[in-house]
Amino acid sequence: MEELEFDLAIVGAGPAGYVAAIRAAQLGAKVAIVEKDRVGGTCLNRGCIPSKALLHAAEMAEEVRRAHAWGVKVNFEGFDLQALRDFRDRTVERMVKGVETLLKSYRIPSFQGEASFLDPLTLKVATGEGEVRLKARNFLIATGSEPAIPPIPGANLPGVVDSDEITRLESIPDSLVIVGAGVIGMELATLYSSLGSKVTVLELLPRILPPADGAIASRFLALIKKRGVEVITSFRVEAIEQEGDKLKVMGNGEKPLQLLADKVILAVGRRPYTRNLNLEGIGVKVEKGFVKVDSFLQTSIPHIYAAGDCVGGALMAHKASYEGEIAVENALGHKRTPDYRAIPYCIYTSPEIAGVGLTEEAAKEEGIDYEVASFPLTANARAWAMDSAEGIVRLIYLRGSGELIGAHIMGPWAGELIGELALAVRLHLKAQDLAWTVHPHPSLSEALMEAAKAAFYGEAIHYRTMRRKS
Ligand code: NAD
């Protein structure tokens, strides 16, 4: 059995772990990383990247279906599933290879196998070639999360799948029930309705997309319903049964309901993946599976840090990478704490939804004296030139000073536009700063400037009276 020594050993090579490893190597540390699967974690292998490749193809299909209205003569002939899967796999492969090459370039050894703590200073890793022991002065736990399976009878029937499985795209079901109208549920509803499935989404809460701004979620709901996706809120799924070659989903909302579908996707959240690490055995505090950390991302054992989905908070790749970087800087003698005020979110539906900072609901709940200004994309020239003017920009800012504390966008490329607003929120910029920053014309980004003008002047230039006192 081999025993090796490092300054830092990292468990998990997802967006938290591999980014942390690179940052630690940049700081001169001797680093090792352990991964039981492939580098890149859920994001690269099963989540963000494959789903975005599929969503890109689905969006192109939507464009082709509409293209005749723009004078483009083209007929939509359907999907070549194998080619679609190949495109997804090529995209994933390129990203995974890229991360592997980066790790090699920093001379970071990568051990393949499941790691667990033998004691607070030793990890054992069961690799294909036998057990390896890694001793280190510091550790980072970055083991991520996995889909949560709700305690519904029938949840384990064949044909009932989670988000990890559905991106494999074995087939396009004629009819699909999605349980959960969160981020995954609505992204998959967008994908499969574009692929041609009849989609019904069932949600426990009275609203969809809980983390997004409420006003934007309601607008999106109206749009997706218009496109033929059925969404039933305040509905509790009670059981799933096999009925012939279909699945019968039963539950209760305003009234009891039974739905027949070819496939059921469970998208009811994710749970931390920490169970095989022997954390409690060595004295690391864990709560409901999440590793407990302080504001420096230090666990209850000072030389063991944790970052990403396994510590909770927003389960997003960019938040995980941000924490990974900070955690290893702290482990290597620096002192930095994450600023969670300006972590953006992006929901890759069509149209996209993105935001940063507080939603109006959160500002209200925190008793903040705020105002809201908005600007609709129906008053934006570029949106019309793209035939996609359904969106809106909403800014939440402090009454009096105008400091931007939240910003939310629905519209094309919302995820690309939100970066500017993340910077604004992080730097405590005011509506005036954004209003007086010249944006290119014609561009979607003008809508951000216009919403800021609505906040600062009381009126936007290209739209009247959208400002609302809270
Ligand atoms: P989620 O927490 O966003 O949404 C789950 C939804 O399921 C909630 O609305 C919840 O009320 C509902 N629900 C729970 N139990 C239910 C039941 N029995 N019946 C009906 N509805 C039920 O979780 P998710 O969509 O599964 O995503 C998991 C995590 O992954 C989230 O934290 C999400 O932010 C993250 N993620 C992010 C992105 C992105 O940033 N674009 C993409 C995918 C996933």
Short mmCIF file of C-alpha atoms and ligand atoms in Angstrom, two decimals:
data_model
loop_
_atom_site.label_atom_id
_atom_site.label_comp_id
_atom_site.label_asym_id
_atom_site.label_seq_id
_atom_site.Cartn_x
_atom_site.Cartn_y
_atom_site.Cartn_z
CA MET A 1 0.00 0.00 0.00
CA GLU A 2 1.34 3.37 -1.12
CA GLU A 3 1.50 6.37 1.27
CA LEU A 4 2.09 9.87 -0.13
CA GLU A 5 2.39 13.30 1.48
CA PHE A 6 0.96 16.63 0.33
CA ASP A 7 0.33 20.16 1.55
CA LEU A 8 -3.30 19.84 0.50
CA ALA A 9 -5.49 16.90 -0.49
CA ILE A 10 -8.83 17.59 -2.18
CA VAL A 11 -11.73 15.16 -2.33
CA GLY A 12 -13.91 15.72 -5.39
CA ALA A 13 -12.87 17.14 -8.78
CA GLY A 14 -16.04 19.04 -9.64
CA PRO A 15 -16.16 22.83 -10.07
CA ALA A 16 -15.25 23.37 -6.39
CA GLY A 17 -12.45 20.78 -6.19
CA TYR A 18 -10.62 21.17 -9.50
CA VAL A 19 -10.70 24.99 -9.37
CA ALA A 20 -9.42 24.84 -5.77
CA ALA A 21 -6.61 22.49 -6.85
CA ILE A 22 -5.48 24.86 -9.60
CA ARG A 23 -5.60 27.87 -7.27
CA ALA A 24 -3.62 26.00 -4.58
CA ALA A 25 -0.98 25.00 -7.14
CA GLN A 26 -0.76 28.63 -8.28
CA LEU A 27 0.00 29.52 -4.68
CA GLY A 28 2.87 27.01 -4.64
CA ALA A 29 1.23 24.18 -2.69
CA LYS A 30 1.87 20.49 -3.34
CA VAL A 31 -1.68 19.35 -4.11
CA ALA A 32 -3.41 16.03 -4.80
CA ILE A 33 -6.99 15.53 -5.94
CA VAL A 34 -9.19 12.45 -5.59
CA GLU A 35 -12.20 11.74 -7.80
CA LYS A 36 -14.32 8.59 -7.85
CA ASP A 37 -15.73 9.26 -11.31
CA ARG A 38 -14.47 11.63 -14.02
CA VAL A 39 -13.05 15.10 -13.37
CA GLY A 40 -15.59 17.88 -13.82
CA GLY A 41 -18.21 16.47 -11.44
CA THR A 42 -21.95 16.81 -12.03
CA CYS A 43 -21.50 20.12 -13.88
CA LEU A 44 -19.35 18.80 -16.72
CA ASN A 45 -20.48 15.19 -16.88
CA ARG A 46 -24.20 15.09 -16.07
CA GLY A 47 -25.51 18.60 -15.40
CA CYS A 48 -24.74 22.08 -16.69
CA ILE A 49 -22.68 21.23 -19.75
CA PRO A 50 -24.55 18.28 -21.35
CA SER A 51 -27.91 19.92 -20.62
CA LYS A 52 -26.78 23.20 -22.21
CA ALA A 53 -25.58 21.38 -25.33
CA LEU A 54 -29.02 19.73 -25.62
CA LEU A 55 -30.82 23.01 -24.86
CA HIS A 56 -28.79 24.73 -27.57
CA ALA A 57 -29.95 22.18 -30.15
CA ALA A 58 -33.55 22.46 -28.92
CA GLU A 59 -33.41 26.24 -29.18
CA MET A 60 -32.06 26.00 -32.72
CA ALA A 61 -35.02 23.77 -33.59
CA GLU A 62 -37.37 26.45 -32.22
CA GLU A 63 -35.58 29.06 -34.35
CA VAL A 64 -35.88 26.89 -37.46
CA ARG A 65 -39.60 26.40 -36.80
CA ARG A 66 -40.05 30.19 -36.70
CA ALA A 67 -37.54 31.11 -39.41
CA HIS A 68 -40.06 31.38 -42.25
CA ALA A 69 -41.40 34.54 -40.56
CA TRP A 70 -37.98 36.14 -41.06
CA GLY A 71 -37.76 35.20 -44.70
CA VAL A 72 -35.61 32.11 -44.19
CA LYS A 73 -36.83 29.18 -46.28
CA VAL A 74 -36.14 26.06 -44.23
CA ASN A 75 -38.17 23.06 -43.16
CA PHE A 76 -37.84 21.47 -39.76
CA GLU A 77 -37.48 17.74 -40.36
CA GLY A 78 -37.06 16.53 -36.79
CA PHE A 79 -34.15 15.38 -34.66
CA ASP A 80 -31.34 12.90 -35.29
CA LEU A 81 -31.04 11.60 -31.73
CA GLN A 82 -27.69 9.92 -32.26
CA ALA A 83 -26.17 13.09 -33.72
CA LEU A 84 -27.64 15.08 -30.83
CA ARG A 85 -26.11 12.69 -28.29
CA ASP A 86 -22.78 12.83 -30.16
CA PHE A 87 -22.79 16.64 -30.03
CA ARG A 88 -23.52 16.52 -26.28
CA ASP A 89 -20.75 13.94 -25.71
CA ARG A 90 -18.19 15.84 -27.82
CA THR A 91 -18.91 18.98 -25.79
CA VAL A 92 -18.53 17.13 -22.47
CA GLU A 93 -15.41 15.30 -23.64
CA ARG A 94 -13.73 18.54 -24.70
CA MET A 95 -14.40 20.13 -21.30
CA VAL A 96 -13.30 17.07 -19.29
CA LYS A 97 -10.08 16.74 -21.33
CA GLY A 98 -9.49 20.47 -20.84
CA VAL A 99 -9.66 20.13 -17.06
CA GLU A 100 -7.45 17.01 -17.10
CA THR A 101 -4.86 18.87 -19.18
CA LEU A 102 -4.96 21.87 -16.85
CA LEU A 103 -4.44 19.67 -13.78
CA LYS A 104 -1.51 17.92 -15.49
CA SER A 105 0.01 21.24 -16.50
CA TYR A 106 0.12 22.19 -12.81
CA ARG A 107 1.54 18.73 -11.95
CA ILE A 108 -1.45 17.93 -9.73
CA PRO A 109 -1.72 14.15 -9.31
CA SER A 110 -5.27 12.88 -9.68
CA PHE A 111 -6.29 9.65 -7.91
CA GLN A 112 -9.30 7.77 -9.17
CA GLY A 113 -11.35 6.10 -6.48
CA GLU A 114 -13.64 6.84 -3.56
CA ALA A 115 -11.83 8.53 -0.65
CA SER A 116 -12.63 8.38 3.03
CA PHE A 117 -10.87 9.70 6.12
CA LEU A 118 -8.89 7.15 8.09
CA ASP A 119 -8.01 9.84 10.65
CA PRO A 120 -7.96 13.66 10.52
CA LEU A 121 -4.59 13.64 8.71
CA THR A 122 -5.04 10.67 6.36
CA LEU A 123 -7.32 9.83 3.45
CA LYS A 124 -7.55 6.33 2.10
CA VAL A 125 -8.45 5.93 -1.54
CA ALA A 126 -9.60 2.66 -3.03
CA THR A 127 -8.16 2.96 -6.55
CA GLY A 128 -8.30 0.32 -9.27
CA GLU A 129 -4.66 -0.54 -8.47
CA GLY A 130 -5.20 -0.95 -4.73
CA GLU A 131 -5.37 1.31 -1.70
CA VAL A 132 -3.44 4.57 -1.59
CA ARG A 133 -3.05 6.67 1.56
CA LEU A 134 -2.76 10.43 1.25
CA LYS A 135 -1.36 12.35 4.21
CA ALA A 136 -1.76 16.12 4.14
CA ARG A 137 -1.49 19.22 6.29
CA ASN A 138 -4.81 20.50 4.93
CA PHE A 139 -7.84 18.97 3.24
CA LEU A 140 -10.70 20.28 1.14
CA ILE A 141 -13.97 18.37 0.98
CA ALA A 142 -15.69 19.15 -2.31
CA THR A 143 -17.85 16.09 -2.87
CA GLY A 144 -20.92 17.86 -4.29
CA SER A 145 -24.49 16.62 -4.32
CA GLU A 146 -26.79 14.08 -5.95
CA PRO A 147 -30.46 14.13 -6.98
CA ALA A 148 -32.86 13.76 -4.04
CA ILE A 149 -35.44 11.02 -4.40
CA PRO A 150 -38.77 11.96 -2.78
CA PRO A 151 -40.46 9.34 -0.58
CA ILE A 152 -43.22 8.70 -3.13
CA PRO A 153 -44.39 5.10 -3.67
CA GLY A 154 -43.33 4.14 -7.20
CA ALA A 155 -40.39 6.60 -7.31
CA ASN A 156 -38.07 3.71 -8.16
CA LEU A 157 -40.14 2.25 -11.03
CA PRO A 158 -38.40 1.87 -14.38
CA GLY A 159 -39.32 4.94 -16.44
CA VAL A 160 -39.16 7.21 -13.39
CA VAL A 161 -35.82 8.98 -13.75
CA ASP A 162 -33.80 11.76 -12.14
CA SER A 163 -32.02 14.65 -13.82
CA ASP A 164 -28.73 12.70 -14.05
CA GLU A 165 -30.39 9.97 -16.08
CA ILE A 166 -32.56 12.12 -18.33
CA THR A 167 -29.63 13.99 -19.92
CA ARG A 168 -28.60 10.60 -21.39
CA LEU A 169 -31.51 11.15 -23.81
CA GLU A 170 -32.29 7.50 -24.49
CA SER A 171 -35.45 8.54 -26.36
CA ILE A 172 -37.93 11.38 -26.69
CA PRO A 173 -41.05 10.35 -24.76
CA ASP A 174 -44.41 11.28 -26.29
CA SER A 175 -45.65 12.36 -22.89
CA LEU A 176 -43.65 13.42 -19.87
CA VAL A 177 -44.52 14.36 -16.30
CA ILE A 178 -41.93 16.43 -14.42
CA VAL A 179 -42.26 16.48 -10.64
CA GLY A 180 -40.89 19.80 -9.32
CA ALA A 181 -40.99 23.23 -11.02
CA GLY A 182 -37.57 24.32 -9.78
CA VAL A 183 -34.58 25.15 -11.94
CA ILE A 184 -34.07 21.61 -13.26
CA GLY A 185 -37.81 21.02 -13.76
CA MET A 186 -38.28 24.15 -15.86
CA GLU A 187 -35.07 23.68 -17.88
CA LEU A 188 -36.14 20.14 -18.72
CA ALA A 189 -39.69 21.31 -19.52
CA THR A 190 -38.14 23.77 -22.02
CA LEU A 191 -35.92 21.06 -23.49
CA TYR A 192 -38.49 18.31 -23.86
CA SER A 193 -41.31 20.54 -25.11
CA SER A 194 -38.92 21.73 -27.87
CA LEU A 195 -38.02 18.12 -28.61
CA GLY A 196 -41.73 17.44 -29.11
CA SER A 197 -42.88 15.79 -25.85
CA LYS A 198 -46.20 16.71 -24.27
CA VAL A 199 -44.96 18.03 -20.90
CA THR A 200 -46.84 18.42 -17.62
CA VAL A 201 -45.05 19.90 -14.59
CA LEU A 202 -46.37 19.24 -11.07
CA GLU A 203 -45.21 21.55 -8.27
CA LEU A 204 -45.85 21.36 -4.55
CA LEU A 205 -45.59 25.11 -3.88
CA PRO A 206 -48.05 27.73 -5.14
CA ARG A 207 -45.36 29.20 -7.44
CA ILE A 208 -42.69 27.98 -9.85
CA LEU A 209 -38.92 28.63 -9.74
CA PRO A 210 -38.63 29.42 -6.02
CA PRO A 211 -35.21 31.15 -6.15
CA ALA A 212 -36.12 33.54 -9.00
CA ASP A 213 -37.82 36.90 -8.72
CA GLY A 214 -41.56 36.28 -8.30
CA ALA A 215 -42.75 38.75 -10.95
CA ILE A 216 -40.41 37.22 -13.51
CA ALA A 217 -41.40 33.66 -12.57
CA SER A 218 -45.09 34.56 -13.12
CA ARG A 219 -44.33 36.05 -16.56
CA PHE A 220 -42.35 32.98 -17.48
CA LEU A 221 -45.18 30.72 -16.34
CA ALA A 222 -47.62 32.50 -18.66
CA LEU A 223 -45.18 32.12 -21.57
CA ILE A 224 -44.45 28.44 -21.07
CA LYS A 225 -48.16 27.67 -20.72
CA LYS A 226 -48.80 29.50 -24.01
CA ARG A 227 -46.23 27.20 -25.60
CA GLY A 228 -48.24 24.19 -24.53
CA VAL A 229 -46.51 23.10 -21.30
CA GLU A 230 -49.05 22.33 -18.62
CA VAL A 231 -48.01 23.46 -15.13
CA ILE A 232 -50.03 22.53 -12.05
CA THR A 233 -48.93 24.28 -8.83
CA SER A 234 -49.98 23.54 -5.21
CA PHE A 235 -50.04 19.89 -6.18
CA ARG A 236 -48.76 16.98 -4.10
CA VAL A 237 -47.70 13.84 -5.96
CA GLU A 238 -48.73 10.88 -3.82
CA ALA A 239 -47.90 7.80 -5.85
CA ILE A 240 -46.69 6.55 -9.21
CA GLU A 241 -47.87 3.22 -10.63
CA GLN A 242 -47.19 1.22 -13.74
CA GLU A 243 -50.29 0.96 -15.94
CA GLY A 244 -49.63 -1.12 -19.04
CA ASP A 245 -46.73 0.55 -20.84
CA LYS A 246 -47.50 3.92 -19.20
CA LEU A 247 -46.84 5.43 -15.79
CA LYS A 248 -49.78 6.70 -13.78
CA VAL A 249 -48.98 9.72 -11.58
CA MET A 250 -51.53 10.29 -8.83
CA GLY A 251 -51.85 13.19 -6.44
CA ASN A 252 -53.88 15.99 -4.99
CA GLY A 253 -54.14 19.68 -5.71
CA GLU A 254 -57.31 21.69 -6.01
CA LYS A 255 -58.76 18.28 -6.76
CA PRO A 256 -57.39 14.72 -7.00
CA LEU A 257 -55.79 14.02 -10.36
CA GLN A 258 -54.34 11.08 -12.29
CA LEU A 259 -52.03 11.55 -15.24
CA LEU A 260 -50.67 8.99 -17.68
CA ALA A 261 -47.20 9.50 -19.13
CA ASP A 262 -44.42 7.58 -20.88
CA LYS A 263 -41.77 8.95 -18.53
CA VAL A 264 -41.64 10.72 -15.18
CA ILE A 265 -38.73 12.96 -14.16
CA LEU A 266 -38.12 13.66 -10.49
CA ALA A 267 -36.65 17.15 -10.10
CA VAL A 268 -37.35 17.90 -6.45
CA GLY A 269 -33.94 19.12 -5.36
CA ARG A 270 -30.51 17.70 -4.60
CA ARG A 271 -28.93 16.35 -1.44
CA PRO A 272 -25.30 16.57 -0.30
CA TYR A 273 -23.03 13.65 -1.16
CA THR A 274 -20.97 13.19 1.99
CA ARG A 275 -22.03 9.83 3.37
CA ASN A 276 -18.97 7.70 2.56
CA LEU A 277 -16.29 10.06 3.85
CA ASN A 278 -16.30 8.99 7.54
CA LEU A 279 -16.66 12.67 8.47
CA GLU A 280 -18.47 12.11 11.72
CA GLY A 281 -15.99 9.32 12.55
CA ILE A 282 -13.12 11.84 12.62
CA GLY A 283 -15.17 14.63 14.27
CA VAL A 284 -16.19 16.85 11.34
CA LYS A 285 -19.63 18.29 12.10
CA VAL A 286 -22.30 17.43 9.57
CA GLU A 287 -25.91 18.66 9.57
CA LYS A 288 -28.53 16.87 7.43
CA GLY A 289 -25.65 15.61 5.29
CA PHE A 290 -24.18 19.11 4.72
CA VAL A 291 -20.68 19.78 6.03
CA LYS A 292 -20.82 22.61 8.57
CA VAL A 293 -18.37 25.43 7.81
CA ASP A 294 -17.65 28.88 9.24
CA SER A 295 -17.27 32.06 7.20
CA PHE A 296 -13.73 31.00 6.17
CA LEU A 297 -15.11 27.66 4.90
CA GLN A 298 -13.32 25.88 7.72
CA THR A 299 -15.04 22.82 9.20
CA SER A 300 -15.12 21.95 12.91
CA ILE A 301 -11.59 20.55 12.39
CA PRO A 302 -9.49 23.63 11.53
CA HIS A 303 -7.23 22.08 8.87
CA ILE A 304 -10.19 20.54 7.01
CA TYR A 305 -12.08 22.91 4.71
CA ALA A 306 -15.19 22.32 2.60
CA ALA A 307 -16.70 24.05 -0.43
CA GLY A 308 -19.45 23.72 -3.02
CA ASP A 309 -22.77 21.86 -2.91
CA CYS A 310 -21.68 19.75 0.08
CA VAL A 311 -21.76 22.84 2.34
CA GLY A 312 -25.23 23.92 1.16
CA GLY A 313 -26.40 27.39 0.13
CA ALA A 314 -27.06 27.89 -3.57
CA LEU A 315 -26.22 24.65 -5.36
CA MET A 316 -24.55 26.18 -8.39
CA ALA A 317 -21.24 25.46 -10.11
CA HIS A 318 -19.98 29.05 -10.04
CA LYS A 319 -20.72 29.37 -6.33
CA ALA A 320 -18.82 26.10 -5.77
CA SER A 321 -15.76 27.32 -7.71
CA TYR A 322 -15.83 30.64 -5.85
CA GLU A 323 -15.85 28.84 -2.50
CA GLY A 324 -13.20 26.34 -3.61
CA GLU A 325 -10.81 29.14 -4.47
CA ILE A 326 -11.41 30.96 -1.18
CA ALA A 327 -11.20 27.80 0.95
CA VAL A 328 -7.75 26.82 -0.33
CA GLU A 329 -6.45 30.37 -0.10
CA ASN A 330 -7.46 30.29 3.56
CA ALA A 331 -5.93 26.83 4.04
CA LEU A 332 -2.68 28.23 2.66
CA GLY A 333 -2.51 31.14 5.06
CA HIS A 334 -4.62 33.85 3.43
CA LYS A 335 -7.81 35.25 4.98
CA ARG A 336 -10.79 35.72 2.69
CA THR A 337 -14.51 35.24 3.23
CA PRO A 338 -17.06 34.74 0.46
CA ASP A 339 -19.46 37.60 -0.35
CA TYR A 340 -22.74 35.87 -1.12
CA ARG A 341 -24.60 39.11 -1.98
CA ALA A 342 -23.55 39.00 -5.59
CA ILE A 343 -23.71 35.36 -6.68
CA PRO A 344 -25.74 35.38 -9.89
CA TYR A 345 -28.16 32.66 -10.92
CA CYS A 346 -29.14 31.71 -14.43
CA ILE A 347 -31.97 29.45 -15.50
CA TYR A 348 -31.46 28.13 -19.03
CA THR A 349 -35.06 28.15 -20.10
CA SER A 350 -36.33 29.84 -23.23
CA PRO A 351 -36.27 32.75 -22.70
CA GLU A 352 -33.45 32.66 -20.18
CA ILE A 353 -33.89 33.98 -16.66
CA ALA A 354 -30.99 35.36 -14.64
CA GLY A 355 -30.59 37.45 -11.55
CA VAL A 356 -28.28 38.57 -8.80
CA GLY A 357 -28.73 39.90 -5.29
CA LEU A 358 -32.07 40.17 -3.57
CA THR A 359 -35.39 39.38 -5.17
CA GLU A 360 -38.27 41.71 -4.38
CA GLU A 361 -39.70 39.03 -2.08
CA ALA A 362 -36.43 38.77 -0.14
CA ALA A 363 -36.08 42.58 0.14
CA LYS A 364 -39.61 42.78 1.51
CA GLU A 365 -39.01 39.93 3.95
CA GLU A 366 -35.83 41.58 5.24
CA GLY A 367 -37.75 44.83 5.84
CA ILE A 368 -35.50 46.80 3.47
CA ASP A 369 -36.72 50.20 2.27
CA TYR A 370 -36.46 49.48 -1.45
CA GLU A 371 -37.93 50.51 -4.78
CA VAL A 372 -38.29 48.60 -8.04
CA ALA A 373 -37.74 49.90 -11.57
CA SER A 374 -38.31 47.82 -14.66
CA PHE A 375 -37.95 48.01 -18.40
CA PRO A 376 -39.73 45.68 -20.83
CA LEU A 377 -37.94 44.24 -23.84
CA THR A 378 -40.93 45.34 -25.95
CA ALA A 379 -39.20 48.75 -25.83
CA ASN A 380 -35.79 47.38 -26.88
CA ALA A 381 -34.87 47.48 -30.57
CA ARG A 382 -32.43 44.55 -30.53
CA ALA A 383 -35.02 42.30 -28.89
CA TRP A 384 -37.47 43.11 -31.70
CA ALA A 385 -34.77 42.55 -34.32
CA MET A 386 -34.36 39.08 -32.76
CA ASP A 387 -38.16 38.61 -32.69
CA SER A 388 -37.81 37.90 -28.93
CA ALA A 389 -39.28 40.84 -27.07
CA GLU A 390 -41.10 38.92 -24.34
CA GLY A 391 -38.68 39.69 -21.53
CA ILE A 392 -38.15 42.29 -18.85
CA VAL A 393 -35.42 43.77 -16.64
CA ARG A 394 -36.22 44.51 -13.00
CA LEU A 395 -33.89 46.42 -10.69
CA ILE A 396 -34.29 46.47 -6.91
CA TYR A 397 -32.51 49.39 -5.23
CA LEU A 398 -32.41 51.24 -1.93
CA ARG A 399 -34.82 54.14 -1.70
CA GLY A 400 -32.85 57.36 -1.33
CA SER A 401 -29.32 56.26 -2.26
CA GLY A 402 -30.35 54.22 -5.32
CA GLU A 403 -27.81 51.48 -4.43
CA LEU A 404 -28.53 48.40 -6.52
CA ILE A 405 -29.28 45.43 -4.27
CA GLY A 406 -30.88 43.08 -6.80
CA ALA A 407 -31.37 42.73 -10.54
CA HIS A 408 -33.41 40.20 -12.49
CA ILE A 409 -33.71 39.62 -16.20
CA MET A 410 -35.90 37.47 -18.41
CA GLY A 411 -34.92 37.54 -22.06
CA PRO A 412 -32.43 36.29 -24.63
CA TRP A 413 -28.90 35.90 -23.23
CA ALA A 414 -30.00 36.93 -19.73
CA GLY A 415 -27.17 34.77 -18.38
CA GLU A 416 -24.63 36.77 -20.38
CA LEU A 417 -26.16 40.11 -19.40
CA ILE A 418 -26.23 39.42 -15.68
CA GLY A 419 -22.43 39.69 -15.25
CA GLU A 420 -22.56 43.49 -15.45
CA LEU A 421 -25.22 43.58 -12.75
CA ALA A 422 -23.26 41.16 -10.54
CA LEU A 423 -20.38 43.62 -10.69
CA ALA A 424 -22.76 46.50 -9.88
CA VAL A 425 -24.24 44.71 -6.85
CA ARG A 426 -20.84 43.55 -5.61
CA LEU A 427 -19.36 47.05 -5.82
CA HIS A 428 -22.46 48.71 -4.27
CA LEU A 429 -23.00 50.75 -7.46
CA LYS A 430 -26.04 52.98 -7.72
CA ALA A 431 -28.76 53.15 -10.37
CA GLN A 432 -27.14 56.43 -11.49
CA ASP A 433 -23.84 54.64 -12.25
CA LEU A 434 -25.61 52.21 -14.56
CA ALA A 435 -27.90 54.89 -16.04
CA TRP A 436 -24.94 57.07 -17.02
CA THR A 437 -22.86 54.23 -18.45
CA VAL A 438 -23.25 54.34 -22.23
CA HIS A 439 -24.33 50.98 -23.66
CA PRO A 440 -24.03 50.02 -27.34
CA HIS A 441 -26.99 50.46 -29.65
CA PRO A 442 -28.78 48.37 -30.67
CA SER A 443 -28.17 45.87 -27.88
CA LEU A 444 -30.11 43.99 -25.24
CA SER A 445 -27.80 45.57 -22.66
CA GLU A 446 -29.49 48.93 -23.28
CA ALA A 447 -32.44 47.51 -21.36
CA LEU A 448 -30.28 47.41 -18.20
CA MET A 449 -29.33 51.07 -18.68
CA GLU A 450 -32.94 52.00 -19.40
CA ALA A 451 -34.19 50.26 -16.24
CA ALA A 452 -31.53 52.19 -14.30
CA LYS A 453 -32.76 55.43 -15.90
CA ALA A 454 -36.27 54.53 -14.81
CA ALA A 455 -34.86 54.20 -11.28
CA PHE A 456 -32.73 57.35 -11.34
CA TYR A 457 -34.77 59.80 -13.47
CA GLY A 458 -38.15 58.38 -12.58
CA GLU A 459 -38.68 57.50 -16.27
CA ALA A 460 -36.77 55.48 -18.84
CA ILE A 461 -36.13 57.16 -22.20
CA HIS A 462 -37.85 54.57 -24.39
CA TYR A 463 -40.70 53.58 -22.08
CA ARG A 464 -43.00 55.52 -19.79
CA THR A 465 -43.93 55.13 -16.13
CA MET A 466 -42.66 51.73 -15.21
CA ARG A 467 -41.29 52.96 -11.88
CA ARG A 468 -43.22 51.75 -8.91
CA LYS A 469 -42.92 52.80 -5.30
CA SER A 470 -43.01 49.74 -3.08
P1 NAD B 1 -35.04 23.08 -6.75
O1 NAD B 1 -34.88 23.14 -5.29
O2 NAD B 1 -34.64 24.26 -7.59
O3 NAD B 1 -36.57 22.80 -7.12
C1 NAD B 1 -37.26 21.66 -6.68
C2 NAD B 1 -38.73 21.96 -6.74
O4 NAD B 1 -39.43 20.76 -6.46
C3 NAD B 1 -39.19 22.98 -5.71
O5 NAD B 1 -39.95 23.97 -6.36
C4 NAD B 1 -40.02 22.16 -4.73
O6 NAD B 1 -41.08 22.88 -4.16
C5 NAD B 1 -40.54 21.06 -5.63
N1 NAD B 1 -40.91 19.83 -4.92
C6 NAD B 1 -40.26 19.23 -3.90
N2 NAD B 1 -40.90 18.09 -3.55
C7 NAD B 1 -41.96 17.97 -4.39
C8 NAD B 1 -42.98 17.00 -4.55
N3 NAD B 1 -43.02 15.90 -3.81
N4 NAD B 1 -43.93 17.21 -5.50
C9 NAD B 1 -43.86 18.31 -6.31
N5 NAD B 1 -42.92 19.25 -6.20
C10 NAD B 1 -41.97 19.08 -5.26
O7 NAD B 1 -34.30 21.76 -7.21
P2 NAD B 1 -33.94 21.21 -8.66
O8 NAD B 1 -34.68 21.90 -9.72
O9 NAD B 1 -34.06 19.73 -8.55
O10 NAD B 1 -32.40 21.58 -8.76
C11 NAD B 1 -31.49 21.07 -7.80
C12 NAD B 1 -30.40 22.07 -7.53
O11 NAD B 1 -29.54 22.14 -8.65
C13 NAD B 1 -30.93 23.44 -7.23
O12 NAD B 1 -30.30 23.97 -6.11
C14 NAD B 1 -30.58 24.21 -8.47
O13 NAD B 1 -30.32 25.58 -8.19
C15 NAD B 1 -29.35 23.49 -9.00
N6 NAD B 1 -29.30 23.64 -10.44
C16 NAD B 1 -28.97 24.86 -10.95
C17 NAD B 1 -28.99 25.04 -12.30
C18 NAD B 1 -28.66 26.38 -12.85
O14 NAD B 1 -28.08 27.17 -12.11
N7 NAD B 1 -29.01 26.68 -14.08
C19 NAD B 1 -29.38 24.02 -13.16
C20 NAD B 1 -29.73 22.81 -12.60
C21 NAD B 1 -29.69 22.64 -11.24
#
